[in-house]
CSV table of C-alpha atoms and ligand atoms in Angstrom, one decimal:
chain,number,residue,atom,x,y,z
A,1,MET,CA,116.6,28.5,39.0
A,2,LYS,CA,113.0,28.1,39.2
A,3,VAL,CA,110.7,29.5,36.2
A,4,LEU,CA,107.0,30.4,36.1
A,5,VAL,CA,105.4,30.3,32.8
A,6,VAL,CA,102.1,32.3,32.6
A,7,GLY,CA,99.5,31.1,30.2
A,8,SER,CA,97.9,28.0,28.8
A,9,GLY,CA,98.1,27.7,25.1
A,10,GLY,CA,100.4,26.0,22.4
A,11,ARG,CA,102.9,29.0,22.8
A,12,GLU,CA,103.1,28.3,26.2
A,13,HIS,CA,103.6,24.7,25.9
A,14,ALA,CA,106.4,25.6,23.5
A,15,LEU,CA,107.9,28.1,25.9
A,16,VAL,CA,108.0,25.6,28.7
A,17,TRP,CA,109.5,22.8,26.3
A,18,LYS,CA,112.2,25.0,25.4
A,19,ILE,CA,113.0,26.6,28.6
A,20,ALA,CA,113.0,22.8,30.1
A,21,GLN,CA,116.1,22.5,27.9
A,22,SER,CA,118.1,25.0,29.8
A,23,LYS,CA,121.1,23.7,32.2
A,24,LYS,CA,120.2,26.6,34.5
A,25,VAL,CA,116.5,25.8,35.0
A,26,ASP,CA,115.8,22.9,37.6
A,27,LYS,CA,112.1,23.4,37.9
A,28,ILE,CA,109.3,25.0,35.8
A,29,PHE,CA,105.9,25.8,36.9
A,30,CYS,CA,103.0,26.9,34.5
A,31,ALA,CA,99.8,28.9,35.4
A,32,PRO,CA,97.3,27.6,34.5
A,33,GLY,CA,98.9,25.3,31.6
A,34,ASN,CA,97.1,22.6,29.9
A,35,ALA,CA,97.3,18.7,29.8
A,36,GLY,CA,100.5,18.6,27.6
A,37,ILE,CA,102.3,21.2,29.9
A,38,LYS,CA,101.6,19.1,32.8
A,39,GLU,CA,103.8,16.3,31.5
A,40,ILE,CA,106.8,18.7,31.8
A,41,ALA,CA,106.1,21.3,34.2
A,42,GLU,CA,104.1,21.6,37.4
A,43,THR,CA,100.7,23.3,36.7
A,44,VAL,CA,99.5,25.8,39.0
A,45,ASP,CA,95.6,26.6,39.3
A,46,VAL,CA,95.8,30.5,38.7
A,47,LYS,CA,94.3,32.4,35.9
A,48,ALA,CA,97.0,34.1,33.6
A,49,ASP,CA,95.4,37.5,34.3
A,50,ASP,CA,95.3,37.2,38.1
A,51,THR,CA,98.4,39.2,38.7
A,52,PRO,CA,98.1,39.4,42.5
A,53,ALA,CA,97.7,35.5,42.9
A,54,LEU,CA,100.7,35.0,40.5
A,55,LEU,CA,102.9,37.4,42.4
A,56,LYS,CA,102.0,35.7,45.7
A,57,PHE,CA,102.9,32.5,44.0
A,58,ALA,CA,106.2,33.7,42.6
A,59,LYS,CA,107.4,35.2,45.9
A,60,ALA,CA,106.3,32.1,48.0
A,61,ASN,CA,108.1,29.8,45.5
A,62,LYS,CA,111.2,32.0,45.0
A,63,ILE,CA,110.8,32.3,41.0
A,64,GLY,CA,114.0,33.4,39.5
A,65,LEU,CA,112.3,34.0,36.2
A,66,THR,CA,108.6,34.6,35.2
A,67,VAL,CA,107.9,34.4,31.5
A,68,VAL,CA,104.4,36.0,30.4
A,69,GLY,CA,102.8,34.3,27.3
A,70,PRO,CA,99.5,36.1,26.6
A,71,GLU,CA,98.8,39.9,26.0
A,72,VAL,CA,96.1,40.5,28.6
A,73,PRO,CA,98.5,40.2,31.7
A,74,LEU,CA,101.1,42.3,30.1
A,75,VAL,CA,98.5,44.9,29.2
A,76,LYS,CA,97.2,44.8,32.8
A,77,GLY,CA,100.7,45.7,33.9
A,78,ILE,CA,102.1,42.3,35.4
A,79,VAL,CA,105.7,43.4,34.6
A,80,ASP,CA,105.5,46.6,36.6
A,81,GLU,CA,103.9,44.6,39.5
A,82,PHE,CA,106.5,42.0,39.6
A,83,MET,CA,109.5,44.4,39.3
A,84,LYS,CA,108.1,46.6,42.1
A,85,GLU,CA,108.8,43.3,44.3
A,86,GLY,CA,112.3,42.9,42.8
A,87,LEU,CA,111.3,39.7,40.6
A,88,LYS,CA,112.8,39.1,37.4
A,89,VAL,CA,110.1,39.0,34.7
A,90,PHE,CA,110.4,38.8,30.9
A,91,GLY,CA,108.1,41.2,29.0
A,92,PRO,CA,107.6,45.0,28.4
A,93,SER,CA,106.2,47.6,30.9
A,94,LYS,CA,102.4,48.2,31.1
A,95,GLU,CA,103.0,51.4,29.4
A,96,LEU,CA,104.5,49.8,26.2
A,97,ALA,CA,102.3,46.7,26.1
A,98,MET,CA,100.1,49.3,24.7
A,99,LEU,CA,101.8,48.7,21.4
A,100,GLU,CA,99.4,45.8,21.3
A,101,GLY,CA,96.7,47.1,23.8
A,102,SER,CA,96.0,50.0,21.7
A,103,LYS,CA,96.2,50.1,18.0
A,104,VAL,CA,96.1,54.2,18.0
A,105,PHE,CA,99.0,53.9,20.5
A,106,ALA,CA,100.7,51.7,18.1
A,107,LYS,CA,100.1,53.8,15.0
A,108,GLU,CA,101.2,56.9,16.5
A,109,THR,CA,104.4,55.5,17.9
A,110,MET,CA,105.1,54.0,14.4
A,111,LYS,CA,104.4,57.7,13.1
A,112,ARG,CA,106.6,59.4,15.6
A,113,PHE,CA,109.7,57.3,14.7
A,114,SER,CA,108.9,57.3,11.0
A,115,VAL,CA,108.3,53.3,10.6
A,116,SER,CA,106.7,52.4,7.4
A,117,THR,CA,102.9,51.7,7.8
A,118,ALA,CA,99.7,52.1,6.1
A,119,ASP,CA,98.2,55.8,6.2
A,120,PHE,CA,95.6,56.1,8.8
A,121,MET,CA,93.1,58.4,10.6
A,122,VAL,CA,91.7,57.9,14.2
A,123,PHE,CA,87.7,58.7,14.9
A,124,GLU,CA,85.5,58.4,17.9
A,125,ASP,CA,82.6,59.9,15.8
A,126,ALA,CA,80.7,57.4,13.3
A,127,ASP,CA,79.4,60.2,11.2
A,128,LYS,CA,82.9,61.7,10.8
A,129,ALA,CA,84.4,58.2,10.1
A,130,LYS,CA,81.8,57.7,7.4
A,131,ALA,CA,82.5,61.2,5.8
A,132,TYR,CA,86.3,60.2,5.6
A,133,LEU,CA,85.2,56.8,4.4
A,134,ARG,CA,83.3,58.4,1.4
A,135,LYS,CA,86.4,60.4,0.7
A,136,LYS,CA,88.9,57.8,0.8
A,137,GLY,CA,86.7,55.0,-0.8
A,138,VAL,CA,87.2,51.2,-0.8
A,139,PRO,CA,88.9,48.7,0.0
A,140,VAL,CA,89.6,50.1,3.3
A,141,VAL,CA,90.6,48.7,6.8
A,142,ILE,CA,88.7,49.4,9.9
A,143,LYS,CA,90.2,48.5,13.3
A,144,ALA,CA,89.0,48.7,16.8
A,145,ASP,CA,91.6,50.5,19.1
A,146,GLY,CA,91.6,47.9,22.0
A,147,LEU,CA,92.0,44.2,22.5
A,148,ALA,CA,89.1,42.3,20.6
A,149,ALA,CA,90.5,38.7,20.8
A,150,GLY,CA,91.8,39.0,17.2
A,151,LYS,CA,88.4,40.0,15.9
A,152,GLY,CA,88.8,43.8,15.7
A,153,VAL,CA,90.1,44.1,12.3
A,154,ILE,CA,87.7,44.5,9.3
A,155,VAL,CA,89.1,44.4,5.7
A,156,ALA,CA,86.2,46.1,4.0
A,157,GLU,CA,86.1,45.4,0.1
A,158,ASP,CA,82.9,47.5,-0.2
A,159,THR,CA,81.4,50.6,1.3
A,160,ARG,CA,78.4,48.9,2.9
A,161,GLU,CA,80.8,46.7,4.8
A,162,ALA,CA,82.8,49.4,5.8
A,163,GLU,CA,79.8,51.5,7.1
A,164,GLN,CA,78.7,48.3,8.9
A,165,ALA,CA,82.0,47.9,10.8
A,166,ILE,CA,82.0,51.5,11.8
A,167,ASP,CA,78.5,51.2,13.2
A,168,ASP,CA,79.2,47.8,14.8
A,169,ILE,CA,82.2,49.3,16.7
A,170,LEU,CA,81.4,52.9,17.5
A,171,VAL,CA,77.7,52.8,17.8
A,172,LYS,CA,76.5,49.4,18.7
A,173,ARG,CA,79.8,48.8,20.8
A,174,ILE,CA,80.3,45.3,20.0
A,175,PHE,CA,83.8,45.3,21.3
A,176,GLY,CA,82.8,47.4,24.3
A,177,GLU,CA,85.4,50.0,25.4
A,178,ALA,CA,88.0,48.4,23.0
A,179,GLY,CA,85.9,50.1,20.5
A,180,ASN,CA,85.7,53.6,21.7
A,181,LYS,CA,88.1,54.8,18.9
A,182,ILE,CA,88.7,53.3,15.4
A,183,ILE,CA,91.3,53.5,13.0
A,184,ILE,CA,90.4,53.7,9.4
A,185,GLU,CA,93.6,52.5,7.4
A,186,GLU,CA,94.8,52.2,3.9
A,187,CYS,CA,94.3,48.7,2.5
A,188,LEU,CA,97.8,47.2,1.8
A,189,ARG,CA,98.2,44.2,-0.8
A,190,GLY,CA,101.0,41.9,-0.7
A,191,GLU,CA,102.1,38.6,1.4
A,192,GLU,CA,102.3,38.8,5.1
A,193,ALA,CA,105.2,37.8,7.3
A,194,SER,CA,105.9,37.9,11.1
A,195,ILE,CA,109.2,38.7,12.4
A,196,LEU,CA,110.0,38.6,16.0
A,197,ILE,CA,112.8,40.3,17.9
A,198,PHE,CA,114.4,40.1,21.5
A,199,SER,CA,115.3,43.4,22.9
A,200,ASP,CA,116.8,44.3,26.2
A,201,GLY,CA,115.9,48.0,25.6
A,202,LYS,CA,118.7,48.9,23.3
A,203,ASN,CA,120.0,45.8,21.6
A,204,ILE,CA,118.1,43.9,19.3
A,205,ALA,CA,118.4,40.0,18.5
A,206,PRO,CA,116.0,38.8,15.8
A,207,LEU,CA,114.3,35.5,15.9
A,208,ALA,CA,114.1,33.4,12.8
A,209,SER,CA,111.5,34.5,10.4
A,210,SER,CA,108.1,32.7,10.3
A,211,GLN,CA,104.6,32.7,8.6
A,212,ASP,CA,101.3,32.0,10.0
A,213,HIS,CA,98.1,30.8,8.3
A,214,LYS,CA,95.1,32.9,9.8
A,215,ARG,CA,92.2,31.9,7.8
A,216,ILE,CA,90.3,28.6,8.7
A,217,PHE,CA,90.1,26.9,5.4
A,218,ASP,CA,92.7,25.9,2.7
A,219,ASN,CA,93.8,28.7,0.2
A,220,ASP,CA,93.2,31.3,2.9
A,221,LYS,CA,89.4,31.0,2.6
A,222,GLY,CA,86.9,31.5,5.5
A,223,PRO,CA,87.1,33.5,8.6
A,224,ASN,CA,90.1,34.5,10.5
A,225,THR,CA,91.3,32.3,13.4
A,226,GLY,CA,94.1,32.6,15.9
A,227,GLY,CA,96.5,30.9,13.4
A,228,MET,CA,96.0,27.4,11.7
A,229,GLY,CA,99.6,26.7,11.1
A,230,ALA,CA,103.1,28.3,10.6
A,231,TYR,CA,106.3,27.6,9.2
A,232,SER,CA,109.9,28.9,9.7
A,233,PRO,CA,111.8,30.4,8.0
A,234,ALA,CA,109.5,32.4,5.6
A,235,PRO,CA,111.0,32.3,2.3
A,236,VAL,CA,109.1,35.5,1.3
A,237,VAL,CA,111.6,37.2,3.8
A,238,SER,CA,114.9,36.7,2.0
A,239,GLY,CA,118.1,37.8,3.6
A,240,LYS,CA,118.1,41.3,2.4
A,241,LEU,CA,114.5,42.0,3.1
A,242,PHE,CA,114.9,40.6,6.6
A,243,ASP,CA,117.8,43.1,7.2
A,244,GLU,CA,115.7,46.0,5.8
A,245,ILE,CA,112.9,45.0,8.1
A,246,ILE,CA,115.3,45.0,11.1
A,247,ASP,CA,116.5,48.5,10.1
A,248,SER,CA,113.5,50.0,8.9
A,249,VAL,CA,110.8,48.8,11.6
A,250,PHE,CA,112.5,47.5,14.7
A,251,ARG,CA,115.6,49.6,15.2
A,252,PRO,CA,113.4,53.0,14.9
A,253,ILE,CA,111.2,51.7,17.5
A,254,ILE,CA,113.6,50.3,19.9
A,255,ASN,CA,115.9,53.2,19.5
A,256,GLY,CA,113.1,55.7,19.6
A,257,LEU,CA,111.5,54.4,22.7
A,258,ALA,CA,115.0,54.2,24.5
A,259,SER,CA,115.5,58.0,23.5
A,260,GLU,CA,112.3,58.7,25.2
A,261,GLY,CA,113.6,56.9,28.3
A,262,ARG,CA,111.2,54.0,28.2
A,263,PRO,CA,113.4,51.0,26.8
A,264,TYR,CA,111.3,48.0,25.6
A,265,LYS,CA,112.2,44.9,27.0
A,266,GLY,CA,111.1,41.5,26.0
A,267,VAL,CA,109.8,40.2,22.7
A,268,LEU,CA,108.4,42.2,20.1
A,269,TYR,CA,106.3,40.7,17.2
A,270,GLY,CA,105.9,42.8,14.1
A,271,GLY,CA,103.0,41.8,11.6
A,272,LEU,CA,104.3,42.8,8.4
A,273,MET,CA,102.8,43.1,4.8
A,274,ILE,CA,105.4,42.7,2.1
A,275,THR,CA,104.2,45.1,-0.4
A,276,GLU,CA,105.5,46.2,-3.7
A,277,ASN,CA,106.8,49.3,-2.3
A,278,GLY,CA,108.6,47.3,0.6
A,279,PRO,CA,107.8,46.0,3.9
A,280,MET,CA,105.1,47.8,6.0
A,281,ALA,CA,104.3,47.3,9.6
A,282,LEU,CA,100.7,46.2,10.1
A,283,GLU,CA,100.8,45.7,13.8
A,284,PHE,CA,103.0,44.9,16.9
A,285,ASN,CA,102.2,42.2,19.5
A,286,VAL,CA,104.3,42.5,22.7
A,287,ARG,CA,104.5,38.7,23.1
A,288,PHE,CA,105.3,35.7,21.1
A,289,GLY,CA,103.2,34.4,18.3
A,290,ASP,CA,100.9,31.5,18.2
A,291,PRO,CA,101.3,29.3,16.4
A,292,GLU,CA,104.6,30.9,15.1
A,293,THR,CA,106.3,29.9,18.3
A,294,GLN,CA,105.6,26.3,17.9
A,295,ALA,CA,107.5,26.6,14.5
A,296,VAL,CA,110.4,29.1,15.6
A,297,LEU,CA,111.5,27.8,19.1
A,298,PRO,CA,112.4,24.2,17.9
A,299,ARG,CA,114.8,25.7,15.8
A,300,LEU,CA,116.5,27.8,18.5
A,301,LYS,CA,119.8,26.1,19.6
A,302,SER,CA,120.7,28.8,22.3
A,303,ASP,CA,119.5,28.5,25.7
A,304,LEU,CA,116.2,30.7,26.0
A,305,ALA,CA,116.3,31.2,29.7
A,306,ASP,CA,119.7,32.7,29.0
A,307,ILE,CA,118.2,35.0,26.3
A,308,MET,CA,115.3,36.1,28.6
A,309,MET,CA,117.6,36.9,31.4
A,310,ALA,CA,120.0,38.8,29.2
A,311,CYS,CA,116.9,40.9,27.9
A,312,ILE,CA,116.0,41.8,31.6
A,313,GLU,CA,119.6,42.5,32.5
A,314,GLY,CA,120.4,44.7,29.3
A,315,LYS,CA,123.2,42.2,28.0
A,316,LEU,CA,121.7,40.9,24.9
A,317,ASN,CA,124.8,42.1,23.2
A,318,GLU,CA,126.7,39.5,25.1
A,319,LEU,CA,124.9,36.6,23.2
A,320,LYS,CA,124.7,35.2,19.8
A,321,LEU,CA,121.6,33.3,19.0
A,322,GLU,CA,122.3,30.1,17.1
A,323,TRP,CA,119.6,28.4,15.0
A,324,ASP,CA,119.0,24.9,13.4
A,325,ASP,CA,119.2,25.3,9.7
A,326,ARG,CA,116.5,22.9,8.9
A,327,PRO,CA,113.0,24.4,8.5
A,328,CYS,CA,110.3,23.5,10.9
A,329,LEU,CA,106.5,23.5,10.1
A,330,SER,CA,103.6,23.4,12.4
A,331,ILE,CA,100.1,22.3,11.9
A,332,VAL,CA,97.2,23.4,14.2
A,333,ALA,CA,94.2,20.7,14.7
A,334,ALA,CA,91.0,22.4,15.8
A,335,SER,CA,87.7,21.3,17.0
A,336,LYS,CA,84.9,21.0,14.7
A,337,GLY,CA,83.1,24.4,14.3
A,338,TYR,CA,86.1,26.5,15.2
A,339,PRO,CA,86.2,29.6,15.2
A,340,GLY,CA,82.5,29.6,15.6
A,341,VAL,CA,80.9,27.5,18.3
A,342,TYR,CA,82.6,24.0,18.9
A,343,GLU,CA,82.5,21.0,21.2
A,344,LYS,CA,84.9,20.1,24.0
A,345,ASN,CA,85.7,16.9,26.0
A,346,LYS,CA,86.6,14.6,23.1
A,347,ASN,CA,89.1,11.8,23.7
A,348,ILE,CA,92.4,12.6,21.8
A,349,SER,CA,94.3,9.4,20.8
A,350,GLY,CA,97.5,8.7,19.0
A,351,LEU,CA,99.6,11.0,21.1
A,352,ASN,CA,102.0,8.3,22.5
A,353,THR,CA,102.5,6.9,18.8
A,354,VAL,CA,103.5,10.3,17.8
A,355,ARG,CA,105.8,10.9,20.6
A,356,SER,CA,108.3,8.3,19.3
A,357,ILE,CA,108.6,9.8,15.9
A,358,LYS,CA,111.8,11.4,15.0
A,359,ASP,CA,111.9,15.1,14.4
A,360,VAL,CA,108.3,15.7,15.7
A,361,ALA,CA,107.1,17.7,18.6
A,362,VAL,CA,103.4,18.2,19.8
A,363,PHE,CA,102.3,21.0,21.6
A,364,HIS,CA,99.1,21.3,23.3
A,365,SER,CA,96.8,24.4,23.3
A,366,GLY,CA,93.3,23.5,24.2
A,367,THR,CA,93.6,20.1,26.1
A,368,ALA,CA,92.7,18.9,29.6
A,369,LEU,CA,93.1,15.8,31.7
A,370,ARG,CA,89.9,14.1,32.5
A,371,ASP,CA,89.7,10.5,34.3
A,372,GLY,CA,93.3,10.0,33.2
A,373,ASN,CA,92.5,10.8,29.5
A,374,ILE,CA,93.7,13.7,27.5
A,375,VAL,CA,90.6,15.5,26.1
A,376,THR,CA,90.1,18.4,23.9
A,377,ASP,CA,89.3,21.6,25.8
A,378,GLY,CA,89.3,24.5,23.4
A,379,GLY,CA,89.0,25.6,19.8
A,380,ARG,CA,92.6,25.3,18.9
A,381,VAL,CA,93.5,22.0,20.3
A,382,LEU,CA,97.1,21.1,19.6
A,383,ALA,CA,99.9,21.6,17.0
A,384,VAL,CA,102.2,19.1,15.5
A,385,SER,CA,105.6,20.4,14.5
A,386,GLY,CA,107.9,18.8,12.1
A,387,PHE,CA,111.5,19.3,11.1
A,388,GLY,CA,112.9,18.3,7.5
A,389,LYS,CA,115.9,19.0,5.3
A,390,ASP,CA,113.7,21.4,3.3
A,391,ILE,CA,110.3,22.9,4.0
A,392,LYS,CA,108.5,20.1,1.9
A,393,SER,CA,110.1,17.4,4.0
A,394,ALA,CA,109.2,19.2,7.2
A,395,ARG,CA,105.6,19.4,5.9
A,396,ASP,CA,105.6,15.8,5.0
A,397,THR,CA,106.9,14.9,8.6
A,398,ALA,CA,104.4,17.2,10.1
A,399,TYR,CA,101.5,15.7,8.2
A,400,GLU,CA,102.5,12.0,8.6
A,401,ALA,CA,102.4,12.6,12.4
A,402,MET,CA,99.2,14.6,12.3
A,403,ASP,CA,97.5,11.7,10.6
A,404,LYS,CA,98.0,9.5,13.6
A,405,ILE,CA,96.3,11.9,16.0
A,406,LYS,CA,92.4,11.5,16.2
A,407,PHE,CA,89.6,13.1,18.2
A,408,GLU,CA,85.9,13.5,17.1
A,409,GLY,CA,85.5,16.4,14.7
A,410,ILE,CA,89.3,16.9,14.5
A,411,TYR,CA,90.0,19.7,11.6
A,412,TYR,CA,93.2,20.9,10.1
A,413,ARG,CA,94.1,22.8,6.9
A,414,LYS,CA,95.8,20.5,4.3
A,415,ASP,CA,98.0,23.3,2.8
A,416,ILE,CA,100.2,24.5,5.4
A,417,GLY,CA,103.6,25.5,3.8
A,418,ASP,CA,102.3,25.1,0.3
A,419,LYS,CA,102.9,28.9,-0.6
A,420,ALA,CA,106.4,28.6,0.8
A,421,ILE,CA,107.1,25.3,-1.4
A,422,GLY,CA,105.6,27.3,-4.4
A,423,ARG,CA,108.1,30.0,-3.9
A,424,ILE,CA,111.0,27.8,-3.7
B,501,AMP,P1,96.4,43.3,12.8
B,501,AMP,O1,95.7,42.8,13.9
B,501,AMP,O2,96.3,44.8,12.7
B,501,AMP,O3,97.6,42.6,12.3
B,501,AMP,O4,95.2,42.8,11.7
B,501,AMP,C1,94.9,41.5,11.5
B,501,AMP,C2,94.9,41.2,10.0
B,501,AMP,O5,94.3,42.1,9.2
B,501,AMP,C3,96.3,41.3,9.4
B,501,AMP,O6,97.1,40.1,9.7
B,501,AMP,C4,96.0,41.4,7.9
B,501,AMP,O7,95.7,40.2,7.4
B,501,AMP,C5,94.9,42.3,7.9
B,501,AMP,N1,95.1,43.7,7.8
B,501,AMP,C6,95.5,44.5,8.9
B,501,AMP,N2,95.9,45.9,8.4
B,501,AMP,C7,95.7,45.8,7.2
B,501,AMP,C8,96.0,46.7,6.0
B,501,AMP,N3,96.4,47.9,6.3
B,501,AMP,N4,95.9,46.2,4.8
B,501,AMP,C9,95.4,45.1,4.4
B,501,AMP,N5,95.2,44.0,5.4
B,501,AMP,C10,95.4,44.4,6.8
B,502,LIG,N1,99.6,34.2,15.2
B,502,LIG,C1,99.2,35.4,15.4
B,502,LIG,C2,99.4,36.0,16.7
B,502,LIG,O1,100.0,35.4,17.7
B,502,LIG,O2,98.9,37.1,16.9
């Protein structure tokens, strides 16, 4: 079977790497891919959100399975377009991609199926929003409804900050149409965890738990990023709590949507806050996480192409997912200045040295090939994932390998996994 993976980040590199291990897959294409992906797949010069060009490519090349990495093509409806042409594609429909594409849609869906989540109200008018804010007080969380590249959530500790966020989104329109509506929601306290499941519309197969590190600096300081590192499993989600999350968050959503005649197929990512009162859903994503995927997929022993086909064909109940018991920890290296302005085109060295280290994999995020050299080409540049008998040795393996990779201005957090190690 030929597979097409859509996207160009570390998540897509990990997806391609894992799918390449399938005995049923003889060729993988990736559009548009990056320099790391190019080493194991044929990259195709088509943008991830150019659905007509992707469709044309898939038909011309008899692609047996298309896997969509990022949310934008899903929200634009790539799955519906491919299905209309009889092509197999892994991901939810356009309608259900709105679980990520619209926070209002997501919260209303959660409410309808009684999923535990923070109390909220929806506003289109800044004055009404501020009146509600005065009544509720701070801290409070303000969210733009639509996709805002991870910048649409403001956790406001004081009233001035909250009013500013309301004005920025509803009046100044800093997120454009993504800010036609906002949500004002109760601020939850606790530790965050990401749980992902596969679903074929009715059956659920959970992935191993993981935890991201969203802030740029050590000890969770500084601005939010796309994610600076992850590890799996997440000790904060112990066995009993994990089951509770599946039963109280995912089953109601999957069963509820099925009962409305719109089954959710693909991977569903729940961002959760583990509060004193139990797990609460913060958000849903309709895709794999980045960098969670780089820590989770190396632990998956089962055939990922089989799992994805089972999701599409409604046969997930016929599979049992097998996992490597060893923890995996992934560190992201970023360009100097990220998540603000950063430079590109810096030569990366050490990749060949790291290739020979046991229990380590490197996944490229923002890299490109220039004159035969691999250079930086993004804010997040690459992730180094390491295995260990426990989380501490996984961390040591990953950091030892990361030490060997160099480029001008390289930055990575030094505390990935520390919280998990502290907990054990
Ligand atoms: P979201 O995109 O909704 O997951 O929000 C991004 C980040 O904002 C989350 O990972 C949390 O750190 C934070 N956040 C979102 N909602 C809340 C909430 N209700 N209470 C506290 N923090 C939140
Ligand atoms: N790591 C966060 C995300 O993928 O949304």
